[in-house]
Amino acid sequence: MAQKRYGMAIDLRRCVGCEACTIACKQENHTPPGVAYAKVIKQEVGQYPHVRRTFLPILCNHCEHPPCVPVCPVGATWKRQEDGIVVVDYNICIGCRYCMTACPYGARTFDFGDDYNIPQNDFERQPSAEYGKAWPRNGGSPIGNVRKCHFCLHRVARGEEPACVLTCMPRARIFGDLNDPESEIARLVAERRHFRIKEELGTEPNVYYLL
Amino acid sequence: MKQRSLVIAYWATLILLALLGLWAIYLRTVVGLRVTNLTSLVPWGLWVAFYIYFIGLSAGAFLVSTMIYVFGLHRFEAIGRMALFTAFVALVTGLGFILLDLGHLERFWTVFINRSPTSVLEWEIHFYTLYAVILLAELWLLMRRDLIRVGQEPGLRGRLCRLLALRSTDLSDASAAADLRMVRILGTIGVPVAIAVHGGTGAIFAVVKARPYWYTGLFPLIFLVSALASGSALLTFLTAFFARRKDAEHAEMTLALGKLTVGFLAVDLIFLMSEMLVGWYGGIPDHVATYRAMMFGPFWYVFWIGQLGLGALVPLILILNRRTGRSVAWVGLAGALIVAGIFGVRLNIVIPPLTVPLQPGIDTAYPLGRVSSFALEGLGLMAFRLGLLLFTVAVAVLLAGLVRLPRAVPLRAAAALSAATVFTALVLINLRLADLAPATQANLLGPTSRVSALPLLFGGAVRSSDPSFYSPSMWEWLTSLGVLALAAIAFSLGWLWLPLERLPEPPAPQPRHFSGFSPARGSER
């Protein structure tokens, strides 16, 4: 079986900045306040009357050469051989946050243990299903761990798309295997003009922004 | 009588601070990192700054000791053991701070089983361990004969030293010479290890290409030089005020140590200037933004007043000035100022680069700003307020007595300065507690304005709507205060009980001057 290289293409001409991806991600992964894997940078360009709002959805780039991985003192984060997804093992991570300073994209967030509601509501009490396990929110991991986007690994394992891709109303997000030349994402990346963020750092991001 | 009350005041203050701190540390371990004001934008703060600060003090003090035992600068010999002991206490203190900072501190030991050879941080943990062994071995070898001698005395001190002598009984000159040979070997191994310990701590930051301010080849070297400056400054301060034997020789050595410190400080300033000129000239946005945050941000005074003013300019004047430069007390005070100033350097290494958003707009893309969502409530809060108020009054009384004690002007100045600092800090904690509200949803969802926990000391009445704004929470300060007090207690106990200064040789049958690093050198003098 050929090695997979999962990536995402985000069509900036389609994105309307509705932030449905941000919400879908938070619901899917039961993330607490201050933890978000998918975000949208919203900026204003130009001056009245020639003014425009730009949207840049950001998430973990699942880089080919992720700078966050080698710095981990306990090897709790790595790039998976089989599909190129950068994961964190919550049971190994000691919470030193070195990887957060090393990521050039600000893709990693730390779970400080805050909750939206005191006491937690029913939704918050439900465990997160990340990495195919149940992570209840009762003091232990993932509280005190660094958390990041994992392309909804637990959904991908079931053959589903990541939550942000599924929910995207204008279908701006395309998820797939970049190593498969027949996949939609590989075709789009080959055909359309695109950029990746901070390519000059040599991280080789796997999230492509189509123009 | 006065002396006695001073000693009581000293211990009472330290023990109370340590108890307060231990309580805060207990809360931090129970509640987790929720007690901090750290965010996902600024994930490292006060504790990491303290960590690199103490590792630097340790490496600096150790390297000063190697000058004596490896490179043969015998004029500093009187502070050799003090340097090693200081280095050990500082190392443990630094590691204590990084332990506090871990999200899962119960897993700290797994760095020894979960291998990750590409991580600078993991290499550092190993270097710290090796370094601690070398420090302890050297210190023990140097104190061995005196431990045996003191161990013959009755009482607690005698018993402790007897225990620490580890059944060694050999008091002969030959054994002492062998000890010194061993110390020289250990010290020689220790030099590259100490360089790895602090240069490597610098490399933890320098390998991060995401932050241009850290990502320079000069960065680990700046760590080393500022470590040497802070280490020798600390020893200058300690020997100026805490040496038991104060004679002409001691004065000469202290002044020479002060001069050495100035040399290191000068190199440190040159490195700083080089970094800043290259950074500003290059104009890379993140790099310049870091300098802007550091020099003109809400904590501008940490750089201008702390790092450059009190930490460099004033001590340089004090040591190089002809009048004050001849006074042990003034030079000692200059050392204390440099030690404090280097803490400003450490804060500015850790925090400003993190406050610069990694991409324009990433800080406002999602509410990542947060403040500690932990607060005392009800009876606990009332008890804490009352206790702190009583404590503040008690400390005020003690400090007022303390300030009037010393005769010498610089000592008075130093006492007044430290008394004022401690008192201000306490008053401000009290004030801050007056408006401590329990956790609400509002301050979890990214507050629009955040006030620094300890005005004046850190942030004044700075209000900020910037999500990247970070100032340590009260809990971060209290735990830090506790660790500092514990370190001071450990140091004081060592100073009281361990033979950190060479005991006078018993008259016969030994030769009057034992001074040898090898038998061949024993005849020098």
XYZ file of C-alpha atoms in Angstrom:
736
model
C 0.000 0.000 0.000
C 1.366 3.349 -0.980
C 2.192 5.822 1.759
C -0.416 8.517 2.151
C 0.252 12.220 2.521
C -2.862 13.866 3.825
C -3.210 17.547 3.115
C -5.789 20.242 2.717
C -6.455 22.782 0.015
C -8.385 25.892 1.005
C -9.933 27.870 -1.816
C -9.689 31.498 -0.729
C -12.031 32.562 -3.546
C -14.758 30.454 -1.996
C -14.183 31.175 1.690
C -16.735 33.642 3.041
C -15.349 33.836 6.594
C -18.405 32.313 8.244
C -16.243 30.464 10.817
C -18.396 27.349 10.586
C -15.109 25.421 10.500
C -14.050 26.948 13.836
C -17.338 25.922 15.427
C -17.455 22.457 13.854
C -13.942 21.781 15.084
C -14.769 22.886 18.608
C -17.845 20.667 18.672
C -16.123 17.665 17.170
C -13.169 17.758 19.540
C -14.919 19.175 22.606
C -12.247 21.818 22.975
C -12.348 24.130 26.020
C -11.874 27.928 26.029
C -8.523 28.963 24.599
C -8.125 25.752 22.616
C -8.939 25.902 18.915
C -7.469 23.875 16.086
C -9.157 25.721 13.235
C -9.287 29.514 13.246
C -9.943 32.205 10.646
C -7.757 35.297 10.401
C -9.959 38.202 9.368
C -8.370 41.419 8.157
C -9.397 44.585 6.403
C -7.416 45.651 3.372
C -7.482 49.097 1.792
C -9.316 52.272 2.670
C -12.843 53.418 2.049
C -14.244 53.279 -0.622
C -11.796 50.667 -1.876
C -11.919 48.314 1.036
C -12.219 44.586 1.335
C -12.227 41.985 4.088
C -9.888 39.030 3.683
C -10.273 35.660 5.315
C -7.456 33.230 5.944
C -8.557 29.993 7.586
C -5.630 28.539 9.507
C -4.965 25.162 11.048
C -2.015 22.877 11.604
C -0.075 22.637 8.344
C 1.063 19.061 9.031
C 4.430 20.112 7.638
C 6.760 17.686 5.895
C 9.499 19.012 8.194
C 7.569 20.065 11.303
C 9.752 22.264 13.584
C 7.559 21.368 16.560
C 8.402 17.661 16.454
C 12.169 17.440 17.079
C 12.047 19.845 20.054
C 9.772 17.656 22.182
C 11.864 16.352 25.107
C 9.794 13.175 25.496
C 8.896 12.375 21.885
C 5.200 12.919 22.611
C 4.539 14.479 19.223
C 5.486 13.025 15.850
C 4.598 12.901 12.172
C 2.882 9.618 11.398
C 4.746 7.509 8.838
C 1.623 6.103 7.262
C -0.325 9.282 6.522
C 1.820 12.291 7.486
C -0.492 13.563 10.216
C 1.301 15.300 13.093
C -0.132 13.925 16.325
C 0.289 14.414 20.075
C 0.166 11.551 22.563
C -1.688 13.050 25.521
C -0.459 10.273 27.784
C 3.203 11.075 27.139
C 3.165 14.878 26.803
C 4.563 16.528 29.963
C 3.125 19.933 29.088
C 6.388 21.899 28.771
C 4.985 23.871 25.805
C 8.319 23.912 23.944
C 6.539 22.829 20.742
C 4.208 25.814 21.004
C 7.123 28.229 20.905
C 8.687 26.264 18.038
C 5.658 26.197 15.719
C 5.944 29.094 13.248
C 2.191 29.024 12.618
C 0.745 29.258 16.114
C -1.162 26.064 15.381
C -0.722 24.575 18.827
C -2.764 25.540 21.845
C -2.473 24.577 25.474
C -5.300 23.177 27.576
C -5.035 25.156 30.805
C -8.024 23.386 32.288
C -10.561 26.192 31.860
C -14.212 25.394 31.167
C -16.957 27.425 29.534
C -19.396 26.722 32.316
C -18.917 26.342 36.061
C -20.028 23.658 36.709
C -19.590 21.984 33.316
C -22.712 21.489 31.250
C -23.734 18.175 29.705
C -21.873 18.825 26.471
C -18.646 19.640 28.277
C -18.943 16.514 30.369
C -18.950 14.319 27.274
C -15.505 12.946 26.501
C -13.587 14.087 23.462
C -13.120 11.329 20.877
C -9.706 12.414 19.662
C -7.287 9.723 18.417
C -10.027 7.121 18.704
C -10.058 7.185 22.493
C -12.349 8.773 25.054
C -10.898 11.786 26.864
C -13.231 12.854 29.643
C -12.706 16.291 31.110
C -12.129 15.459 34.743
C -8.700 16.772 35.638
C -6.385 14.381 33.788
C -5.116 14.552 30.206
C -5.800 16.316 27.876
C -5.844 19.033 30.554
C -2.250 20.163 30.960
C -1.373 18.998 27.456
C -0.627 20.732 24.210
C -3.479 20.155 21.771
C -3.529 20.616 18.038
C -5.360 19.791 14.822
C -5.014 16.141 13.797
C -7.166 16.313 10.636
C -9.858 14.617 12.759
C -7.852 11.420 12.743
C -10.678 9.519 14.442
C -13.058 10.490 11.630
C -10.532 9.843 8.857
C -9.985 6.364 10.322
C -13.710 5.717 9.787
C -13.455 6.951 6.201
C -15.059 10.321 6.961
C -13.804 13.804 6.220
C -12.536 16.137 8.940
C -15.355 18.070 10.619
C -14.284 21.434 9.209
C -14.329 20.053 5.660
C -17.732 18.452 6.081
C -19.277 21.618 7.455
C -17.794 24.120 5.015
C -20.789 25.728 3.373
C -19.094 27.071 0.194
C -16.958 23.909 -0.039
C -13.769 25.918 0.267
C -11.921 23.101 2.032
C -10.721 20.061 0.157
C -9.128 17.239 2.122
C -7.307 14.318 0.601
C -4.172 12.373 -0.161
C -1.571 14.507 -1.926
C 0.356 11.379 -2.922
C -2.574 10.095 -4.967
C -2.404 11.890 -8.356
C -6.067 11.075 -9.024
C -7.331 12.782 -5.857
C -9.183 16.074 -6.114
C -6.680 17.841 -3.870
C -3.655 16.704 -5.919
C -5.389 17.845 -9.117
C -6.300 21.251 -7.628
C -2.801 21.844 -6.298
C -1.366 20.977 -9.711
C -3.801 23.128 -11.678
C -4.514 26.163 -9.527
C -2.216 28.941 -8.433
C -1.541 28.550 -4.736
C 0.663 29.555 -1.843
C 1.582 28.090 1.503
C 2.301 30.053 4.657
C 5.930 30.863 5.506
C 7.358 28.606 2.824
C 10.712 30.310 3.285
C 11.246 28.426 6.554
C 11.559 25.118 4.702
C 8.791 23.443 6.667
C 6.968 22.280 3.485
C 3.407 22.769 4.756
C 0.720 20.405 3.499
C -2.038 23.015 3.648
C -2.350 24.806 0.307
C -4.212 28.065 -0.225
C -5.749 28.268 -3.681
C -5.992 31.725 -5.207
C 21.101 41.947 71.316
C 20.432 43.881 68.149
C 22.241 41.198 66.203
C 19.992 38.575 67.729
C 16.745 40.304 66.845
C 18.056 40.796 63.321
C 18.682 37.076 62.998
C 15.200 36.298 64.309
C 13.661 38.794 61.902
C 15.589 37.272 59.011
C 14.478 33.738 59.733
C 10.910 34.699 60.568
C 10.519 36.540 57.275
C 12.032 33.719 55.267
C 9.988 31.006 56.937
C 6.738 32.943 56.588
C 7.428 33.640 52.934
C 8.307 29.990 52.398
C 5.071 28.867 54.063
C 3.027 31.285 51.951
C 4.848 30.033 48.877
C 4.428 26.370 49.771
C 0.705 26.919 50.142
C 0.615 28.558 46.701
C 2.685 25.691 45.262
C 0.228 23.234 46.786
C -2.664 25.102 45.141
C -0.830 25.122 41.826
C -0.289 21.366 41.942
C -3.947 20.756 42.801
C -5.519 23.295 40.447
C -3.010 23.033 37.584
C -1.746 25.710 35.246
C -5.167 27.346 35.405
C -3.661 29.514 38.170
C -1.319 31.221 35.717
C -1.995 34.099 33.361
C -0.243 32.256 30.554
C -2.020 31.879 27.227
C -1.545 29.865 24.076
C -0.013 33.009 22.584
C 2.452 33.534 25.451
C 2.959 29.990 26.721
C 6.111 30.721 28.705
C 6.288 33.380 31.393
C 7.647 34.208 34.803
C 8.610 30.665 35.806
C 10.618 30.008 32.652
C 12.392 33.338 33.144
C 13.274 32.311 36.695
C 14.417 28.924 35.406
C 16.950 30.273 32.918
C 17.942 32.919 35.465
C 18.911 30.376 38.106
C 20.567 27.983 35.649
C 22.614 30.992 34.548
C 23.548 31.933 38.111
C 24.567 28.320 38.700
C 26.699 27.977 35.571
C 28.278 31.375 36.218
C 29.190 30.586 39.810
C 30.572 27.208 38.785
C 32.714 28.687 36.017
C 34.144 31.164 38.544
C 35.101 28.190 40.734
C 36.852 26.511 37.800
C 38.989 29.608 37.398
C 40.390 28.737 40.819
C 40.704 24.993 40.614
C 41.359 24.478 36.917
C 42.925 27.673 35.655
C 44.851 28.462 38.827
C 43.535 31.911 39.799
C 44.345 31.270 43.441
C 43.540 34.777 44.618
C 39.851 33.819 44.562
C 40.400 30.621 46.503
C 38.509 31.798 49.582
C 35.229 31.802 47.651
C 35.764 28.447 45.927
C 33.463 26.366 48.108
C 30.915 29.162 48.378
C 30.854 29.291 44.556
C 30.192 25.564 44.256
C 27.557 25.564 46.965
C 25.816 28.579 45.405
C 25.950 26.840 42.040
C 24.256 23.778 43.485
C 21.503 25.689 45.284
C 20.869 27.775 42.161
C 20.705 24.674 39.962
C 18.124 23.014 42.195
C 16.139 26.261 42.374
C 16.141 26.574 38.586
C 14.994 22.996 38.145
C 12.282 23.632 40.749
C 10.947 26.486 38.641
C 10.824 24.433 35.447
C 9.110 21.650 37.346
C 6.418 24.114 38.451
C 5.947 25.109 34.835
C 5.105 21.625 33.522
C 1.503 20.905 32.630
C 1.958 17.380 33.960
C 4.618 17.706 36.610
C 4.055 14.146 37.799
C 5.525 13.005 34.467
C 8.807 14.938 34.703
C 10.866 11.790 35.248
C 9.697 10.312 31.931
C 12.327 12.418 30.115
C 14.720 9.686 31.184
C 12.692 6.874 29.613
C 10.947 8.511 26.640
C 13.964 9.135 24.485
C 14.061 12.080 22.113
C 17.639 12.668 20.989
C 16.683 15.550 18.688
C 15.439 17.732 21.532
C 17.790 20.311 23.024
C 15.646 20.314 26.136
C 16.185 16.602 26.666
C 19.945 16.971 26.232
C 19.833 19.760 28.783
C 18.076 17.619 31.394
C 20.927 15.125 31.061
C 23.548 17.835 31.267
C 21.877 19.230 34.401
C 22.041 15.806 36.018
C 25.697 15.263 35.135
C 26.468 18.803 36.232
C 24.774 18.299 39.602
C 26.914 15.191 40.208
C 30.116 17.059 39.348
C 29.128 19.987 41.581
C 28.392 17.788 44.576
C 31.527 15.681 44.121
C 33.751 18.744 43.901
C 32.114 20.407 46.857
C 32.423 17.297 48.984
C 36.078 16.758 48.113
C 36.907 20.356 48.979
C 35.062 20.252 52.294
C 36.031 16.707 53.251
C 38.812 17.439 55.716
C 36.880 20.252 57.364
C 33.779 18.077 57.550
C 35.782 15.501 59.491
C 37.152 18.186 61.800
C 33.771 19.776 62.472
C 32.332 16.297 62.819
C 34.407 15.860 65.962
C 32.476 18.671 67.636
C 29.394 17.855 69.682
C 25.991 19.236 68.765
C 23.758 19.354 65.722
C 26.338 20.886 63.405
C 28.898 18.284 64.379
C 26.450 15.482 63.854
C 25.427 16.815 60.425
C 29.019 17.169 59.305
C 29.856 13.717 60.650
C 27.025 12.363 58.518
C 28.144 14.325 55.456
C 31.768 13.216 55.826
C 30.523 9.788 54.673
C 32.808 7.883 57.046
C 35.897 9.460 55.629
C 38.534 9.869 58.367
C 41.744 10.604 56.508
C 43.047 14.004 57.630
C 46.522 13.643 56.147
C 48.012 16.196 53.778
C 48.477 13.532 51.168
C 44.760 12.841 51.096
C 44.048 16.562 50.753
C 46.430 16.781 47.837
C 44.677 13.825 46.247
C 41.355 15.582 46.813
C 42.583 18.662 45.019
C 43.902 16.631 42.118
C 40.493 15.029 41.810
C 38.807 18.434 42.030
C 41.000 19.632 39.213
C 40.023 16.658 37.062
C 36.338 17.094 37.869
C 36.582 20.820 37.251
C 38.215 20.193 33.898
C 35.336 17.924 32.928
C 32.989 20.475 34.451
C 34.045 23.354 32.200
C 32.576 21.950 28.966
C 29.619 20.576 30.925
C 28.867 23.993 32.436
C 29.184 25.569 28.999
C 26.744 22.969 27.703
C 24.480 23.612 30.663
C 23.982 27.269 30.015
C 24.998 27.601 26.383
C 22.624 24.711 25.808
C 19.878 26.446 27.753
C 20.412 29.315 25.328
C 20.237 26.837 22.467
C 16.763 25.775 23.637
C 15.724 29.215 22.437
C 18.245 29.673 19.638
C 17.067 26.644 17.639
C 13.521 28.034 17.378
C 13.382 29.399 13.845
C 9.815 30.583 14.397
C 11.081 33.508 16.509
C 13.730 35.633 14.765
C 14.753 37.290 18.046
C 15.885 33.942 19.471
C 17.108 32.450 16.235
C 20.682 33.788 16.170
C 24.024 32.099 16.642
C 24.994 34.694 19.211
C 22.123 33.778 21.507
C 23.718 30.836 23.388
C 26.872 32.917 23.797
C 24.859 35.777 25.290
C 23.467 33.252 27.737
C 26.972 32.187 28.701
C 28.362 35.671 29.112
C 25.383 36.935 31.071
C 25.663 33.789 33.196
C 29.274 34.606 33.948
C 28.304 38.185 34.760
C 25.446 37.170 37.062
C 27.426 34.338 38.683
C 30.455 36.437 39.498
C 28.215 39.318 40.583
C 26.359 37.031 42.965
C 29.637 35.809 44.438
C 30.844 39.403 44.790
C 27.697 40.247 46.708
C 27.843 37.117 48.873
C 31.489 37.422 49.756
C 31.203 41.168 50.398
C 28.447 40.776 52.962
C 28.576 37.182 54.172
C 32.258 36.242 54.421
C 33.215 35.388 57.970
C 36.837 36.415 57.695
C 37.000 40.057 56.696
C 40.592 41.232 56.433
C 42.727 43.041 53.887
C 43.049 39.885 51.823
C 39.263 39.492 51.722
C 38.798 43.112 50.681
C 41.347 42.766 47.920
C 39.714 39.598 46.623
C 36.210 41.068 46.674
C 37.319 44.128 44.746
C 39.119 41.940 42.217
C 35.965 39.856 41.829
C 34.026 43.053 41.230
C 36.457 44.012 38.478
C 36.057 40.561 36.921
C 32.278 41.001 36.994
C 32.592 44.323 35.206
C 34.595 42.603 32.485
C 31.876 40.005 31.922
C 29.172 42.656 32.062
C 30.996 44.715 29.443
C 31.204 41.753 27.057
C 27.517 41.075 27.727
C 26.626 44.653 26.792
C 28.713 44.464 23.616
C 26.868 41.285 22.602
C 23.537 42.928 23.352
C 24.494 45.905 21.226
C 25.569 43.674 18.363
C 22.273 41.790 18.457
C 20.230 44.965 18.586
C 22.090 46.769 15.809
C 21.884 43.796 13.470
C 18.219 43.237 14.369
C 17.130 46.818 13.842
C 19.180 47.154 10.655
C 17.725 43.981 9.191
C 14.235 45.219 9.884
C 12.556 41.818 9.726
C 9.087 42.672 11.100
C 8.918 40.063 13.899
C 12.458 40.848 14.972
C 11.895 44.588 15.158
C 8.499 44.082 16.796
C 10.211 42.138 19.574
C 12.617 44.996 20.236
C 9.717 47.434 20.137
C 7.799 45.392 22.701
C 10.889 45.161 24.886
C 11.972 48.811 24.697
C 8.708 50.686 24.278
C 6.069 48.165 25.344
C 4.145 48.198 28.617
C 7.192 46.810 30.428
C 9.718 49.217 28.941
C 11.223 49.835 32.370
C 12.390 46.237 32.722
C 14.773 47.018 29.875
C 15.695 50.658 30.472
C 15.633 50.856 34.267
C 16.157 47.223 35.259
C 18.463 45.779 32.644
C 20.416 48.871 31.551
C 20.081 51.299 34.480
C 20.207 49.454 37.786
C 21.609 46.283 36.226
C 24.472 47.769 34.212
C 25.048 51.505 34.378
C 24.834 52.040 38.157
C 27.007 49.005 39.055
C 29.552 49.977 36.400
C 29.809 53.423 37.973
C 29.947 51.985 41.499
C 32.773 49.589 40.662
C 34.793 51.798 38.323
C 34.452 54.985 40.381
C 37.624 55.572 42.361
C 35.933 56.197 45.695
C 33.161 53.601 45.789
C 35.304 51.120 43.850
C 37.583 50.798 46.890
C 34.764 50.030 49.302
C 33.852 46.383 49.727
C 30.287 47.315 50.667
C 29.673 49.450 47.584
C 31.180 46.837 45.282
C 29.028 44.214 47.004
C 25.957 46.366 46.437
C 26.944 46.714 42.778
C 27.073 42.912 42.617
C 23.567 42.692 44.058
C 22.311 45.192 41.484
C 23.814 43.198 38.617
C 22.232 40.009 39.969
C 18.857 41.768 39.992
C 19.456 43.375 36.591
C 20.228 40.060 34.915
C 16.755 38.935 35.957
C 15.455 41.729 33.732
C 17.605 40.275 30.948
C 15.986 36.882 31.491
C 12.456 38.283 31.479
C 13.218 40.080 28.236
C 14.612 36.923 26.685
C 11.497 34.877 27.376
C 8.470 37.141 27.189
C 8.723 39.880 24.497
C 9.373 37.492 21.553
C 6.269 35.515 22.500
C 4.050 38.588 22.588
C 4.680 39.165 18.874
C 1.933 37.399 16.863
C 3.304 34.724 14.548
C 1.136 35.935 11.677
C -0.629 39.277 11.450
C -4.099 38.809 12.905
C -3.530 35.387 14.436
C -3.883 36.817 17.941
C -7.374 38.123 17.224
C -8.536 35.244 15.018
C -9.880 33.443 18.049
C -10.092 34.590 21.695
C -6.856 33.091 22.989
C -6.261 35.686 25.695
C -7.008 34.455 29.183
C -6.242 35.229 32.802
C -6.125 32.903 35.741
C -9.583 31.469 36.254
C -8.717 30.425 39.775
C -9.662 32.514 42.770
C -10.187 31.911 46.439
C -13.728 32.195 47.627
C -15.624 32.688 50.867
C -13.863 31.806 54.081
C -10.607 30.866 52.389
C -10.376 34.277 50.801
C -11.164 36.064 54.049
C -8.606 34.030 55.962
C -6.033 34.708 53.279
C -6.702 38.442 53.295
C -6.521 38.659 57.065
C -3.384 36.548 57.254
C -1.687 38.575 54.582
C -2.609 41.818 56.294
C -1.143 40.634 59.601
C 1.902 39.342 57.788
C 2.382 42.682 56.054
C 2.196 44.579 59.333
C 4.645 42.159 60.952
C 7.074 42.441 58.083
C 6.778 46.235 58.150
C 7.766 46.287 61.827
C 10.661 43.934 61.232
C 11.883 45.825 58.196
C 11.745 49.148 60.018
C 14.060 47.680 62.647
C 16.260 46.104 60.024
C 16.842 49.283 58.070
C 18.157 51.115 61.133
C 20.690 48.431 61.987
C 23.647 48.708 59.603
C 26.068 51.579 60.061
C 27.679 51.766 56.634
C 25.860 53.920 54.092
C 25.792 51.382 51.249
C 24.543 48.683 53.575
C 21.804 50.989 54.741
C 20.933 51.782 51.162
C 20.806 48.100 50.322
C 18.669 47.318 53.357
C 16.302 50.194 52.666
C 16.013 49.203 49.014
C 15.217 45.578 49.717
C 12.905 46.490 52.592
C 11.019 48.909 50.377
C 10.718 46.299 47.629
C 9.418 43.568 49.906
C 7.007 45.936 51.600
C 5.689 47.385 48.341
C 5.157 43.898 47.006
C 3.160 42.912 50.067
C 1.029 46.051 50.063
C 0.280 45.515 46.419
C -0.692 41.902 46.971
C -3.086 43.149 49.643
C -4.522 45.787 47.345
C -4.875 43.317 44.549
C -6.718 40.918 46.797
C -9.261 43.563 47.642
C -10.769 43.243 44.180
C -10.266 39.542 43.642
C -13.402 38.235 42.068
C -14.269 34.558 41.782
C -14.013 32.975 38.363
C -16.759 34.008 36.019
C -17.515 33.189 32.464
C -16.501 36.695 31.503
C -12.836 36.305 32.327
C -12.642 32.924 30.665
C -13.811 34.191 27.327
C -10.951 36.585 26.783
C -11.372 39.652 28.940
C -11.275 42.950 27.155
C -9.060 44.605 29.710
C -6.605 42.976 31.992
C -4.764 44.554 34.878
C -1.362 43.443 35.960
C -1.406 41.412 39.164
C 1.388 43.324 40.792
C 1.477 46.930 39.698
C 4.840 48.730 39.800
C 6.784 45.531 40.088
C 5.341 44.301 36.864
C 3.042 46.270 34.722
C 1.852 49.132 36.877
C -1.726 50.040 36.299
C -1.276 48.768 32.767
C -4.572 47.862 31.238
C -4.408 46.070 27.983
C -6.858 44.856 25.420
C -3.994 43.205 23.537
C -4.571 39.431 23.638
C -0.809 38.897 23.640
C -0.445 40.941 26.821
C 0.968 38.824 29.609
C 1.772 39.686 33.172
C 2.209 37.017 35.822
C -0.765 36.162 37.992
C -0.653 36.546 41.750
C -0.243 32.777 42.029
C 2.765 32.835 39.754
C 4.325 35.501 41.968
C 3.460 33.751 45.239
C 4.870 30.389 44.121
C 7.994 32.139 42.851
C 8.348 33.986 46.131
C 8.063 30.655 47.914
C 10.739 28.971 45.804
C 13.022 31.979 46.303
C 12.473 31.846 50.072
C 13.197 28.112 50.121
C 16.402 28.703 48.142
C 17.424 31.426 50.605
C 16.735 29.080 53.526
C 18.796 26.309 51.924
C 21.630 28.728 51.294
C 21.507 30.140 54.836
C 21.507 26.686 56.405
C 24.499 25.715 54.294
C 26.248 28.901 55.272
C 25.584 28.208 58.946
C 26.350 24.508 59.088
C 28.723 23.595 56.291
C 32.404 24.507 56.314
C 32.089 26.700 53.222
C 35.137 28.667 54.219
C 38.368 26.900 54.936
C 38.839 26.357 58.663
C 42.074 27.633 60.124
C 44.633 24.844 60.170
C 45.314 23.297 63.550
C 48.823 24.407 64.661
C 50.996 21.286 64.758
C 52.091 18.947 63.309
C 50.834 20.188 59.939
C 52.740 22.931 58.091
C 51.312 26.343 58.739
C 50.314 27.072 55.180
C 48.515 24.371 53.444
C 48.217 25.657 49.958
C 48.596 23.146 47.298
C 46.790 21.969 44.281
C 49.382 19.330 43.684
C 52.312 18.350 45.874
C 54.633 20.274 43.552
C 52.770 23.496 44.160
C 52.612 23.054 47.886
C 55.943 24.807 48.300
C 54.877 27.935 46.493
C 53.780 30.984 48.365
